[in-house]
Short mmCIF file of C-alpha atoms and ligand atoms in Angstrom, two decimals:
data_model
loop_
_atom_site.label_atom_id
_atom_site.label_comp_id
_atom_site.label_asym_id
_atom_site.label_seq_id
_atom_site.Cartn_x
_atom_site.Cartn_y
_atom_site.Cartn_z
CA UNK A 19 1.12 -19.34 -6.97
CA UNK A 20 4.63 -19.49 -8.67
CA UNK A 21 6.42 -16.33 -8.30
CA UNK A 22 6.31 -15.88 -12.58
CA UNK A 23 2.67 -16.34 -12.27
CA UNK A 24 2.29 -13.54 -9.57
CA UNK A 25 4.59 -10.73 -11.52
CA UNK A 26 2.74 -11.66 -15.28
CA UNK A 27 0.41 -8.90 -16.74
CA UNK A 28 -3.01 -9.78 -17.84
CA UNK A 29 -5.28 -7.74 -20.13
CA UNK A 30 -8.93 -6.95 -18.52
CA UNK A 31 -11.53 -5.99 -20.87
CA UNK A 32 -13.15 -2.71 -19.94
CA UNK A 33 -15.12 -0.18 -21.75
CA UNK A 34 -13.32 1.10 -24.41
CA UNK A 35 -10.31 -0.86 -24.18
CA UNK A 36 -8.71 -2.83 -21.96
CA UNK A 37 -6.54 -2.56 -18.56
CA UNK A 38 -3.53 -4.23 -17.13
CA UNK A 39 -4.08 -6.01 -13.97
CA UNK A 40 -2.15 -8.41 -11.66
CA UNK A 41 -1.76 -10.11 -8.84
CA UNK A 42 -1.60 -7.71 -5.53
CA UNK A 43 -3.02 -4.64 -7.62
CA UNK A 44 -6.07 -2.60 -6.63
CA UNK A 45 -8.72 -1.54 -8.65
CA UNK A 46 -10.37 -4.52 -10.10
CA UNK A 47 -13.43 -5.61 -9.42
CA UNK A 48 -14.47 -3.11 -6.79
CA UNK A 49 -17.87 -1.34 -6.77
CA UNK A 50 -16.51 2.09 -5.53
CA UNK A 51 -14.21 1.89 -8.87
CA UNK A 52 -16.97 0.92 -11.15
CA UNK A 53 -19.33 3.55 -9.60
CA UNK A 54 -17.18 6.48 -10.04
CA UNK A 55 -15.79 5.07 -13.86
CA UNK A 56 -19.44 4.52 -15.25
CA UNK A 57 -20.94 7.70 -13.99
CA UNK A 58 -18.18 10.64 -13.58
CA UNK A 59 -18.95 13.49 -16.09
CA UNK A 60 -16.09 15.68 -17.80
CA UNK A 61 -15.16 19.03 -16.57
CA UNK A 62 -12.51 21.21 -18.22
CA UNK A 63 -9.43 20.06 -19.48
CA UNK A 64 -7.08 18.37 -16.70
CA UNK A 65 -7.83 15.42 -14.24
CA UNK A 66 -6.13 14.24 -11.84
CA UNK A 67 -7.02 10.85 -10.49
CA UNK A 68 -5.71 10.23 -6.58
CA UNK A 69 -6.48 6.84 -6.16
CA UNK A 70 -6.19 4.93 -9.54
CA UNK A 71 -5.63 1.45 -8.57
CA UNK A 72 -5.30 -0.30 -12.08
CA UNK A 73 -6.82 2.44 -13.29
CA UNK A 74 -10.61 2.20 -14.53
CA UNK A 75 -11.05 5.67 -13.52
CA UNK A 76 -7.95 7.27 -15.36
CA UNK A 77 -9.49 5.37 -18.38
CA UNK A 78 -12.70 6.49 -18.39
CA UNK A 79 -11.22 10.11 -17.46
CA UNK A 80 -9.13 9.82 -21.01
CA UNK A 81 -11.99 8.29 -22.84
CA UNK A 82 -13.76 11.92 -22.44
CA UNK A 83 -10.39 13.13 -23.87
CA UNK A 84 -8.91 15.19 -20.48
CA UNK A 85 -5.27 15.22 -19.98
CA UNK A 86 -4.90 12.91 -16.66
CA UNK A 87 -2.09 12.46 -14.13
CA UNK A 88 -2.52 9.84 -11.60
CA UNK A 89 -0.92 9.36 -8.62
CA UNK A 90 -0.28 5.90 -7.30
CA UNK A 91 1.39 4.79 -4.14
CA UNK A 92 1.52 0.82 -4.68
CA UNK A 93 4.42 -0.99 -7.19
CA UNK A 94 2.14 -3.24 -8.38
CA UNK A 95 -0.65 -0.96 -9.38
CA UNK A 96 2.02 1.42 -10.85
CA UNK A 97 3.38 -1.30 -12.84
CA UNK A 98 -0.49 -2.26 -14.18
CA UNK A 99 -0.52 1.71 -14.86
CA UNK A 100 2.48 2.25 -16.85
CA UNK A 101 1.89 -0.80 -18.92
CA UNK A 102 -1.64 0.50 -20.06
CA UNK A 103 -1.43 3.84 -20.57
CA UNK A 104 2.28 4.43 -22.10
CA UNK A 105 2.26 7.83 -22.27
CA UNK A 106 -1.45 8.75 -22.46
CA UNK A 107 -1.56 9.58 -18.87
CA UNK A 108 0.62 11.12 -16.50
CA UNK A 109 1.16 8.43 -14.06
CA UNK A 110 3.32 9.43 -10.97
CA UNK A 111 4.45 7.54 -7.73
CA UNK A 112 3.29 9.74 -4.94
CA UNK A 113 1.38 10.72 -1.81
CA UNK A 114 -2.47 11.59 -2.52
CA UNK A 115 -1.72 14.99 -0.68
CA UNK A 116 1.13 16.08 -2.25
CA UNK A 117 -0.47 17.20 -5.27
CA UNK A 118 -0.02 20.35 -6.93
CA UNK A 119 -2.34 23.51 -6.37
CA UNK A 120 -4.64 24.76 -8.69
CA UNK A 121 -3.45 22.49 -11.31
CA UNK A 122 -6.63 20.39 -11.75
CA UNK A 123 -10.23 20.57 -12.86
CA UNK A 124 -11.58 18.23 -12.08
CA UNK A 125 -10.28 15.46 -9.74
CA UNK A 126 -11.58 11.80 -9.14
CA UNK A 127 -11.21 9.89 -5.43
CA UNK A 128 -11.89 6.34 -4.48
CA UNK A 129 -11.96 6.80 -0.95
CA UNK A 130 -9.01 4.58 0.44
CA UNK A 131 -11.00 3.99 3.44
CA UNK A 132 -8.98 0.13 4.17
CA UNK A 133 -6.14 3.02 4.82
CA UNK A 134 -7.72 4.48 7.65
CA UNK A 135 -9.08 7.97 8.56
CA UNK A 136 -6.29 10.45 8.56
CA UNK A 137 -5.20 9.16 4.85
CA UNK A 138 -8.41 9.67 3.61
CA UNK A 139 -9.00 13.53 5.33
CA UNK A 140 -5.28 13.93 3.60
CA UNK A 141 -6.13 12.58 -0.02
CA UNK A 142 -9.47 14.68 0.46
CA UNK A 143 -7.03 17.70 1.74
CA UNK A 144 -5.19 16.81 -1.62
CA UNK A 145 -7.62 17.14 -3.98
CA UNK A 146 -9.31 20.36 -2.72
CA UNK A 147 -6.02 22.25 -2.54
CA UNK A 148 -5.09 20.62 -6.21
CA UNK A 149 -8.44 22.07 -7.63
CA UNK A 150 -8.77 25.44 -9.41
CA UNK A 151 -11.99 27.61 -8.15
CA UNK A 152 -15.05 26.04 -9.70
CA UNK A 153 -13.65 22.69 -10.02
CA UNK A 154 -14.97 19.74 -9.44
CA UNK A 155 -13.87 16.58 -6.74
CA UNK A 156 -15.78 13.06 -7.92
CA UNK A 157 -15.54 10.69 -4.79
CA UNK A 158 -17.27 7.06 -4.31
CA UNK A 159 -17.01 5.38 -1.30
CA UNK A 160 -19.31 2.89 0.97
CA UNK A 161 -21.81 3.80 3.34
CA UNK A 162 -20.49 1.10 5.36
CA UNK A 163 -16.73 3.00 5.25
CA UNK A 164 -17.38 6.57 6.40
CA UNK A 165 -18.51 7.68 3.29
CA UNK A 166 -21.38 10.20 4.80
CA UNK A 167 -18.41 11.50 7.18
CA UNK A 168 -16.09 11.91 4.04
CA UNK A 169 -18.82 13.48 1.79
CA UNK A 170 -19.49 16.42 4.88
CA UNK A 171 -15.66 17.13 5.04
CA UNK A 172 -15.51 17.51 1.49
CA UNK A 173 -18.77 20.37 1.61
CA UNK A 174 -16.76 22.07 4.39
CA UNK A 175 -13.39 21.87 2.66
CA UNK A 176 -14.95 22.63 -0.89
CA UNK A 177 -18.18 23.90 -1.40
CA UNK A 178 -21.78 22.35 -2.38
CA UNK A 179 -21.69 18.74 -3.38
CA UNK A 180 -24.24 16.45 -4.53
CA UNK A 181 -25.15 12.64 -4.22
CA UNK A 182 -25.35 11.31 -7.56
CA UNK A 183 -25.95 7.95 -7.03
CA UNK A 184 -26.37 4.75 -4.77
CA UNK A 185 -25.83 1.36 -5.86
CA UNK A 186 -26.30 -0.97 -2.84
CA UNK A 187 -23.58 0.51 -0.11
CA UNK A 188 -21.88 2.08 -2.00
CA UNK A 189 -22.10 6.64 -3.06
CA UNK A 190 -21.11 8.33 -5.79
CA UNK A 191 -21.14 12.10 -5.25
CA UNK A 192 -19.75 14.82 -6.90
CA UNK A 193 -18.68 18.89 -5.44
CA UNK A 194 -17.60 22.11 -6.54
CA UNK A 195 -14.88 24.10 -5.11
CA UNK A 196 -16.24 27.89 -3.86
CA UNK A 197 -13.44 28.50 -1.62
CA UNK A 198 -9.51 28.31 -0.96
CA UNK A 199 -7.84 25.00 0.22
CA UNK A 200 -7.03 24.88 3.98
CA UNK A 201 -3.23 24.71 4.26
CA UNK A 202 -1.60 20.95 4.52
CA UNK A 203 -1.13 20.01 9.00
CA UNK A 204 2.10 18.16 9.64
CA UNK A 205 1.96 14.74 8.23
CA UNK A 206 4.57 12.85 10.25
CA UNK A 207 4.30 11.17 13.46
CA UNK A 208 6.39 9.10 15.83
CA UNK A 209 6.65 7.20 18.95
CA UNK A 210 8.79 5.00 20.84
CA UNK A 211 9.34 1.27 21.26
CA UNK A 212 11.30 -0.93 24.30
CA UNK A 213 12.96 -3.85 23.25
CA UNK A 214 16.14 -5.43 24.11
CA UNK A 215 17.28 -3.07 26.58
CA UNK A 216 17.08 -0.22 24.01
CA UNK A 217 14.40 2.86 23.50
CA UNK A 218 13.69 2.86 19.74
CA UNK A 219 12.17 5.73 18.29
CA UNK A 220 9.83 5.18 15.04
CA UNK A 221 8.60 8.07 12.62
CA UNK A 222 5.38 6.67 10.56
CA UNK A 223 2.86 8.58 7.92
CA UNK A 224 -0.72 8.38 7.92
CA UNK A 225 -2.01 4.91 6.54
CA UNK A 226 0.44 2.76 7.34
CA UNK A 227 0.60 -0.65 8.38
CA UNK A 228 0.57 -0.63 12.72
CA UNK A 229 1.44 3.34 12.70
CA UNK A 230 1.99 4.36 16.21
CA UNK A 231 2.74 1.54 18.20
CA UNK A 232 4.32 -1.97 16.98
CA UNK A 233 2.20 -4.80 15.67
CA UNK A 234 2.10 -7.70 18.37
CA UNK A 235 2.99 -10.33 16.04
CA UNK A 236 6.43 -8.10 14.44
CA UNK A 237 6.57 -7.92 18.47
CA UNK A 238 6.94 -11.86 18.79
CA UNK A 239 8.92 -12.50 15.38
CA UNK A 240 11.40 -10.32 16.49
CA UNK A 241 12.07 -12.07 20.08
CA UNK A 242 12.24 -15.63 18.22
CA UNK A 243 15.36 -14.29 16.13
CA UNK A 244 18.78 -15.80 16.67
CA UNK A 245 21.70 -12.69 17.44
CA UNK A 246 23.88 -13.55 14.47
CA UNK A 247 21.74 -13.01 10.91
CA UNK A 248 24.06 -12.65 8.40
CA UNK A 249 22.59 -10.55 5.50
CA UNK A 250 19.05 -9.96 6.08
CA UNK A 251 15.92 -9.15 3.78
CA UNK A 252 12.51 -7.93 4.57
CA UNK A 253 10.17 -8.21 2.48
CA UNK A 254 6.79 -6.23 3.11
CA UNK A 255 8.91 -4.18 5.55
CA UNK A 256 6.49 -1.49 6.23
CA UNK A 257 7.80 1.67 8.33
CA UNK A 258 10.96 -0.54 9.63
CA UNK A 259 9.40 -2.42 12.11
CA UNK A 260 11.14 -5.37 11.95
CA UNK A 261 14.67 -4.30 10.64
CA UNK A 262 15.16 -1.18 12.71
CA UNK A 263 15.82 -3.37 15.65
CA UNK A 264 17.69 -5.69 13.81
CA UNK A 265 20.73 -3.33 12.62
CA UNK A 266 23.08 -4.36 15.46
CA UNK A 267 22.77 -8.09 14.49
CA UNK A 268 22.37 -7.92 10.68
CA UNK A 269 25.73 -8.20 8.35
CA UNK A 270 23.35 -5.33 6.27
CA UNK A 271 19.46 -5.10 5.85
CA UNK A 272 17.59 -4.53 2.50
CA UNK A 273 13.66 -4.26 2.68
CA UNK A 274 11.43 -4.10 0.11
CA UNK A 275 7.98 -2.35 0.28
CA UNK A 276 5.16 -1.79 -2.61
CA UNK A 277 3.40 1.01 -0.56
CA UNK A 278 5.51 4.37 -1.14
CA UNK A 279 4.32 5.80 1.81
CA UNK A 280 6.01 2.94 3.72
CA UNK A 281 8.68 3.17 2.19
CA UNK A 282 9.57 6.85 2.65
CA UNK A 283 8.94 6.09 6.42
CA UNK A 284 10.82 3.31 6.37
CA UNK A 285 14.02 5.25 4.39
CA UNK A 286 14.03 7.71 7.43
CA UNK A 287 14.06 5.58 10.16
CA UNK A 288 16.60 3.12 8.67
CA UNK A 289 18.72 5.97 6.96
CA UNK A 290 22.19 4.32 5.62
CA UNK A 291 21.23 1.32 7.64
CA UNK A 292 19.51 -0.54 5.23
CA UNK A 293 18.62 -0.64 1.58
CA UNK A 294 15.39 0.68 1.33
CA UNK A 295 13.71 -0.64 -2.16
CA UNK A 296 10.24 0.51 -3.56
CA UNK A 297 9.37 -3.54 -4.82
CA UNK A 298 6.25 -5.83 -5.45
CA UNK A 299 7.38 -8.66 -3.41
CA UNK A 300 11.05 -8.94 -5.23
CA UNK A 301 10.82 -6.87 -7.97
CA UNK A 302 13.44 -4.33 -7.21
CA UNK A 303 16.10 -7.22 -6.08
CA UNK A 304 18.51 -8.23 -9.18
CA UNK A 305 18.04 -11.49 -10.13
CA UNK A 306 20.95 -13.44 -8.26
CA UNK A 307 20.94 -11.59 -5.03
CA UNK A 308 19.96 -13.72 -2.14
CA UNK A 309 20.28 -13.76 1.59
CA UNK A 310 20.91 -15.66 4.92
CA UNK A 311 17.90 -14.84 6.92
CA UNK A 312 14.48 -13.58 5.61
CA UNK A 313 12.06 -12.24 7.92
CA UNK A 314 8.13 -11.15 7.01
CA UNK A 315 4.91 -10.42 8.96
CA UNK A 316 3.23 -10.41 5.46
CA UNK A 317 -0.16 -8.82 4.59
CA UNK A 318 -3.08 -10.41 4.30
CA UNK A 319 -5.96 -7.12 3.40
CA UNK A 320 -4.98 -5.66 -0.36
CA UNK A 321 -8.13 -3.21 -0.77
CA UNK A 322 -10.21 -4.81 2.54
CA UNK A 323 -10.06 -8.11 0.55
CA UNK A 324 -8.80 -11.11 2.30
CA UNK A 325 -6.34 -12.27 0.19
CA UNK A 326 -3.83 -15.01 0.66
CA UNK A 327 -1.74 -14.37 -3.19
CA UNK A 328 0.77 -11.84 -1.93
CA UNK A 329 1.68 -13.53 1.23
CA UNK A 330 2.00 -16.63 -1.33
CA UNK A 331 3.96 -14.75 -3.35
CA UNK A 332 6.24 -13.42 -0.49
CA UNK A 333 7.07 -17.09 0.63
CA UNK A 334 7.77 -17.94 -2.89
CA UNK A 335 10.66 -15.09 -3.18
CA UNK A 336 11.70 -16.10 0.07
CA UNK A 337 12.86 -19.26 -1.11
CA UNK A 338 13.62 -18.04 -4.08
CA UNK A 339 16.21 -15.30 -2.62
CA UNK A 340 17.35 -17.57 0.01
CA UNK A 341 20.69 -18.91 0.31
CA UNK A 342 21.27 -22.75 0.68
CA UNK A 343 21.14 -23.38 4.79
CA UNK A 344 19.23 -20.05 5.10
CA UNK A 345 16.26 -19.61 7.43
CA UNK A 346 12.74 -17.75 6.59
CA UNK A 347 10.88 -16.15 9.49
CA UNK A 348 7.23 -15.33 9.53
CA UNK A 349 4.90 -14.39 11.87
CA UNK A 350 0.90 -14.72 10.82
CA UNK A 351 -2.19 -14.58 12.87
CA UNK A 352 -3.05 -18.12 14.31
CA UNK A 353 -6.04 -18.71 11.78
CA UNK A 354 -3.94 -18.27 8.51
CA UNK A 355 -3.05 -21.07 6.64
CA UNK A 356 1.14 -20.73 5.67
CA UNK A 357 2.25 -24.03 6.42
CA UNK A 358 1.07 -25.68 3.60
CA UNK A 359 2.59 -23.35 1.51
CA UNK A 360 6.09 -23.27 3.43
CA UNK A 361 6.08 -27.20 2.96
CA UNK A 362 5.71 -27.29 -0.36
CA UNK A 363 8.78 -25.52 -0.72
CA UNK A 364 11.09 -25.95 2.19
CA UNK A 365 12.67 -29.00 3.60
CA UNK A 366 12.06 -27.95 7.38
CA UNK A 367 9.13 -26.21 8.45
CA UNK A 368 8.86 -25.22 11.99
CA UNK A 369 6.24 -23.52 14.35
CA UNK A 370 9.03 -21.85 16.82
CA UNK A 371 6.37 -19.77 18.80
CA UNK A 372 2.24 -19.24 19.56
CA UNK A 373 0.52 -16.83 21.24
CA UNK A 374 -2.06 -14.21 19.81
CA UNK A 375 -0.04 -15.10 16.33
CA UNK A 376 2.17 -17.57 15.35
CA UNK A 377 5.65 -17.36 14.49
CA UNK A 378 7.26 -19.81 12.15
CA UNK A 379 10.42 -20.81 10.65
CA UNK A 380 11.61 -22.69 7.34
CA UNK A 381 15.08 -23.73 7.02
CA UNK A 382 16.19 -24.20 3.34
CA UNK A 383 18.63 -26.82 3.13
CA UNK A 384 22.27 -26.46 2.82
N1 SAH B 7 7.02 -5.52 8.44
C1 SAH B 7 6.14 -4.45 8.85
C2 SAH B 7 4.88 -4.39 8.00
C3 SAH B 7 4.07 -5.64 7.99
S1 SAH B 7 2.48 -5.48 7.19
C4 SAH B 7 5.79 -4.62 10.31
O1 SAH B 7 6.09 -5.67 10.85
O2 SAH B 7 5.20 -3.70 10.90
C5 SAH B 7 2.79 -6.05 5.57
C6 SAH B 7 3.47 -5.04 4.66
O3 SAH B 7 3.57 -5.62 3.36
C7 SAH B 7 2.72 -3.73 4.50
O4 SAH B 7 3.58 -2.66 4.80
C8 SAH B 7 2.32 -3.72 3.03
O5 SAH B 7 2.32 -2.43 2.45
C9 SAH B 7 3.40 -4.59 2.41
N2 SAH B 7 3.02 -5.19 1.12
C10 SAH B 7 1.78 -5.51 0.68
N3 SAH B 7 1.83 -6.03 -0.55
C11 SAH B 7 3.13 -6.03 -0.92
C12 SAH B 7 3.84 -6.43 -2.08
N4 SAH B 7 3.20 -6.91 -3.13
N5 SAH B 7 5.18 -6.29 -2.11
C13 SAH B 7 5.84 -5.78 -1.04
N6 SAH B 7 5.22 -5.37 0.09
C14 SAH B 7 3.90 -5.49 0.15
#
């Protein structure tokens, strides 16, 4: 996919109207989203949607004519979400648990479960304490994701909730809150990584990529790097993984990230070092800026999906913001397919390392 056709907008019919959607976005096509869009009821006047994706809940929550904020984490969904609402809903980049209390009547939660426990207990943590008394928290979820465990939380944190509905896996239920929000726990965490004689010391938030200890393949990427990089970009940086330990040997850093929660983790544990950018793939770079050496351990899971379009899309911009002679670096489990994709690009294309993951490297010609 060329990098034009990842960044264009297209129009998805939905009821009422129709949605902006695009490559790398959430929110399309997903049961949980459907569920909770077809069968959420009103209550009062302001919504507040945690986990909008593209936004097929926010929509339906304006079609019953409430005021809605939604708060978004990911570039590309945020992008999708400006483009179709304008100013008909608040939209906000944010974490699900820093929302405002008592500001909301009724609030509506996909369960993020792809983002792992703790995120979801926060975003449910969120809405409760964003709820007046006698609001009213909408979650859908899969059986198969925790949803039972979810839905009890929510009755302890809240007050008596109902199952409205099952449609194969997936649970749509809705609650009432009886009783005050607990208070917030400390959301930051940290711990410490070895490597090249040095101690490095990571802080991470909950739901992000390899939180807590360093993924094996950044691991191996970073011990196939040459000292002398020149200026370096990351893209899909994460909490810092890859650049932190790169600051000594980098002429400067820049890393782009389309998860907000990465990159707030990643602007405190690079600090001035780097240039920390909020970007879907390369949309935050300005158009000529390019770079010596690119490194990426890209994703391959947008919304539990396997899908290969962003990585696609992040060795497209990696040529693309390349300089001539410059090297790209990736590291990918063994199984996915890249090289096909690097060779249709890149003159060289080399596998420099394998192990549990491969590394490899494409040299763009002088
Ligand atoms: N480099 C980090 C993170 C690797 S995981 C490390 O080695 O630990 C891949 C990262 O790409 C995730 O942090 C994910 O949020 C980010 N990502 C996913 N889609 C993206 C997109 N469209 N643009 C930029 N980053 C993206």
């Amino acid at each position: 996919m060329s990098l034009e056709v990842y960044h264009t907008l297209h129009k998805t019919p939905v009821k009422g109207g129709f949605l902006y959607t695009k490559a790398g976005a959430r929110g399309t096509q997903e049961p949980a989203y459907e569920l909770l869009a077809g069968h959420l009821e009103p209550h009062g006047q302001t919504a507040l949607d945690l986990n909008p994706g593209i936004g097929l809940v926010a929509h339906a929550l304006r079609r019953q004519e409430l005021t809605v904020q939604a708060i978004e984490t990911s570039r590309a969904s945020l992008r999708c979400l400006e483009a179709s609402f304008g100013a008909s809903v608040r939209v906000t980049r944010g974490l699900p648990w820093e929302t405002e209390p008592h500001s909301a009547d009724l609030v509506a939660l996909v369960l993020p479960a792809n983002r792992g426990t703790r995120y979801v207990e926060l975003s449910l943590l969120g809405a409760a304490r964003a709820l007046r008394t006698g609001g009213r928290l909408w979650i859908a979820g899969s059986k198969d994701k925790g949803f039972e465990h979810y839905f009890k939380l929510a009755q302890e944190w809240l007050g008596y909730g109902v199952l409205v509905r099952r449609e194969g896996a997936f649970r749509l239920a809705v609650l009432e809150k009886e009783k005050p929000a607990p208070d917030l726990p400390p959301v930051w965490q940290s711990f410490e990584w070895q490597f090249s004689g040095k101690t490095w010391h990571f802080y991470y938030l909950p739901g992000v990529f390899s939180g807590g200890h360093i993924d094996p393949g950044s691991a191996m990427l970073l011990r196939e790097l040459p000292h002398d990089l020149g200026h370096v970009l990351d893209i899909g940086g994460g909490y810092g993984a890859l650049s932190r330990p790169l600051v000594d040997r980098a002429q400067s850093l820049t890393l782009l990230e389309d998860d907000w929660a990465s990159v707030l983790c990643a602007q405190r544990n690079l600090g001035e070092q780097a240039t920390v950018l909020h970007s879907d793939v390369d949309s935050a770079l300005t158009p000529g800026q390019t770079f010596a050496t690119i490194v990426s351990n890209p994703p391959f899971h947008v919304g539990g999906l396997v899908v290969l379009e962003t990585a696609a899309a992040f060795i497209e911009a990696a040529y693309a913001r390349l300089e001539r002679g410059g090297k790209f670096y990736l590291v990918a489990n063994r199984f996915l397919p890249y090289e096909p994709l690097l060779e249709a690009r890149f003159a060289t294309v080399r596998t420099v390392a394998v192990n549990s993951h491969k590394v490899l490297m494409a040299h763009k010609l002088g």
